PDB file of C-alpha atoms in Angstrom:
ATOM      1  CA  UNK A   1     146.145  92.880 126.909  1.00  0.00           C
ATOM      2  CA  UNK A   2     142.905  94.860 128.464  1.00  0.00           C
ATOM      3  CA  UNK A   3     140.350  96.201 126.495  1.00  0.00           C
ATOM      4  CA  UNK A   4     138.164  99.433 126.963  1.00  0.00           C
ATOM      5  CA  UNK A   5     135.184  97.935 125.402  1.00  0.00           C
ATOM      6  CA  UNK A   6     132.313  96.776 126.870  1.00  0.00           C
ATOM      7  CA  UNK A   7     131.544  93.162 126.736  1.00  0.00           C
ATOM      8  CA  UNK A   8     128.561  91.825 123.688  1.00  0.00           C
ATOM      9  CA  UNK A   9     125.101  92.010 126.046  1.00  0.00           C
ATOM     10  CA  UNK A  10     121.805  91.454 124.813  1.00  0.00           C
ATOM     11  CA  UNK A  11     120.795  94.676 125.165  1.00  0.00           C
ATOM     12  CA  UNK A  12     123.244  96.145 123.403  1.00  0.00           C
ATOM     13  CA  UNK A  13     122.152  93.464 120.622  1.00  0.00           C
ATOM     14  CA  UNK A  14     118.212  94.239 121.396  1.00  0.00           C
ATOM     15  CA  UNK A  15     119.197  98.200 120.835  1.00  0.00           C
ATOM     16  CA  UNK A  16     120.717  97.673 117.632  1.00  0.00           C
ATOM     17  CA  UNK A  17     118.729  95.845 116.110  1.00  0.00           C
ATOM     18  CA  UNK A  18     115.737  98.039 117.178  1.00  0.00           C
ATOM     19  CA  UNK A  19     117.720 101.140 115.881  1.00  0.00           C
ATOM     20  CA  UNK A  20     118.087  99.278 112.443  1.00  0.00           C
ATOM     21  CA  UNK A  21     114.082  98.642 112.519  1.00  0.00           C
ATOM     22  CA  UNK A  22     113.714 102.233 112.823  1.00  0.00           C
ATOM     23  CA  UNK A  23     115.975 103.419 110.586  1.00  0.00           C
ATOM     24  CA  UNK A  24     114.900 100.854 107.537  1.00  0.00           C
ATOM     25  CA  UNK A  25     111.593 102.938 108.186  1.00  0.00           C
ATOM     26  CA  UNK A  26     112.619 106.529 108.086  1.00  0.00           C
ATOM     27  CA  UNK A  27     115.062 105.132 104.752  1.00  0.00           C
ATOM     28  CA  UNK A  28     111.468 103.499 103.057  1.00  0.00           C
ATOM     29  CA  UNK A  29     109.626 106.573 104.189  1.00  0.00           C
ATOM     30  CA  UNK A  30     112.582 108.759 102.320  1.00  0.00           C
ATOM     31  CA  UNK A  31     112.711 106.656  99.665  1.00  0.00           C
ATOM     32  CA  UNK A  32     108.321 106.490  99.327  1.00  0.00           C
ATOM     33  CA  UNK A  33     108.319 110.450  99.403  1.00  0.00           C
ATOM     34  CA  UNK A  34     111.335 110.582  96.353  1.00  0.00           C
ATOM     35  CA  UNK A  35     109.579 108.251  94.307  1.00  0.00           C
ATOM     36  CA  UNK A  36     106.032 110.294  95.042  1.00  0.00           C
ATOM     37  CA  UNK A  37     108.081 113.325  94.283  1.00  0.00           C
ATOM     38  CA  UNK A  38     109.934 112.317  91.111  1.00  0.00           C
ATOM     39  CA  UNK A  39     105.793 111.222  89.935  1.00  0.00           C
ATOM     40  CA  UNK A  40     104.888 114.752  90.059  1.00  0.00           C
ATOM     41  CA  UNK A  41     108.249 116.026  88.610  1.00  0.00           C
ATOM     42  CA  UNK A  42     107.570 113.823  85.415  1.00  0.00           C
ATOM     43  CA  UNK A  43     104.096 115.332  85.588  1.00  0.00           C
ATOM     44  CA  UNK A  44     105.430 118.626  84.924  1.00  0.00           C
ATOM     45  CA  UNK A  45     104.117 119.414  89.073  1.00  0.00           C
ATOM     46  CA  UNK A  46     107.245 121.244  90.286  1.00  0.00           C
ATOM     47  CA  UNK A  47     105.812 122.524  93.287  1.00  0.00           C
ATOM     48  CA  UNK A  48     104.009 119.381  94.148  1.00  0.00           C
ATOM     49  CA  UNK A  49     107.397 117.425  93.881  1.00  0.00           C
ATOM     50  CA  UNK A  50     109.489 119.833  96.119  1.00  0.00           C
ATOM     51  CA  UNK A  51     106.572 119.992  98.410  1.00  0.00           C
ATOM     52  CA  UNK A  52     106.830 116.545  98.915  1.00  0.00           C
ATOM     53  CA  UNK A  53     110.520 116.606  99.270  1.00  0.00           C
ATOM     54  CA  UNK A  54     110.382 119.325 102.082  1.00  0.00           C
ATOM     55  CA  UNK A  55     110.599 117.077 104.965  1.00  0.00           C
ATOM     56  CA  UNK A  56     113.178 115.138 103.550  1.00  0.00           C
ATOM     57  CA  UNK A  57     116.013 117.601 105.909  1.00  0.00           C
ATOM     58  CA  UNK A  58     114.577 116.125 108.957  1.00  0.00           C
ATOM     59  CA  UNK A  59     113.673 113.041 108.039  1.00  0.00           C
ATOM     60  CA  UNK A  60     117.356 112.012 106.778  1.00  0.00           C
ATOM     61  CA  UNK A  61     119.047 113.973 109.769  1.00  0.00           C
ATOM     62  CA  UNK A  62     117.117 111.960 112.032  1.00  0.00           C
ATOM     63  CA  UNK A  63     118.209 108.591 109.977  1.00  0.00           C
ATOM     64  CA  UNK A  64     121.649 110.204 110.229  1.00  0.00           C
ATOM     65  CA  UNK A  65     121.161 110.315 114.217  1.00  0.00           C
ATOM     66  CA  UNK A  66     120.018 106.589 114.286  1.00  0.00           C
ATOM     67  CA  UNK A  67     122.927 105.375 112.175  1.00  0.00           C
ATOM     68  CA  UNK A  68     125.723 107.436 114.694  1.00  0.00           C
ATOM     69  CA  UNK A  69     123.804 105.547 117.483  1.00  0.00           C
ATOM     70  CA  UNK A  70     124.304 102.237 115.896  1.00  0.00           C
ATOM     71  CA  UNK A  71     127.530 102.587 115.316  1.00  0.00           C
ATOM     72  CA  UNK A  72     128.485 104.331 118.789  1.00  0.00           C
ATOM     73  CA  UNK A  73     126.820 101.192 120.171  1.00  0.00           C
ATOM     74  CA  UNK A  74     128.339  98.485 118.174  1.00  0.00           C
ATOM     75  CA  UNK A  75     131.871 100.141 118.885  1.00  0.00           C
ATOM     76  CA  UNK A  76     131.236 100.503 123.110  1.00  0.00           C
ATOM     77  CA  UNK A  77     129.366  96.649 122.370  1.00  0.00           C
ATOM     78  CA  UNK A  78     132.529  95.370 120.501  1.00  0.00           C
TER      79      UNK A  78
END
């Protein structure tokens, strides 16, 4: 039986696990900016809580992009 799939390197290894650095970052970043947020909601500051959420879009579509690279990857890496 052949395979498709690329041997395990230690690259592919090296990428991953650099993509999963990055994207525990952007995920504490989004999680540091909903805590902030949810301060100033409790505060009765709506605008400073949805200010602070504004970035939040592009910050999780960017963790979004990570995570599809990961797996894309791990699945050619398998």
């Amino acid at each position: 039986m052949t395979t498709n799939a690329a041997p395990k390197t230690p690259a592919a290894e090296q990428a991953i696990a650099s993509i999963l650095a990055a994207l525990e970052e952007m995920l504490a970043t989004a999680h540091a900016q909903a805590a902030e947020a949810l301060g100033y909601a409790n505060e009765g500051n709506r605008n400073a809580a949805i200010g602070t959420i504004i970035d939040l879009e592009n910050l999780l579509a960017d963790a979004a992009a990570l995570r599809g690279s990961a797996l894309a990857l791990h699945r050619r890496a398998a």
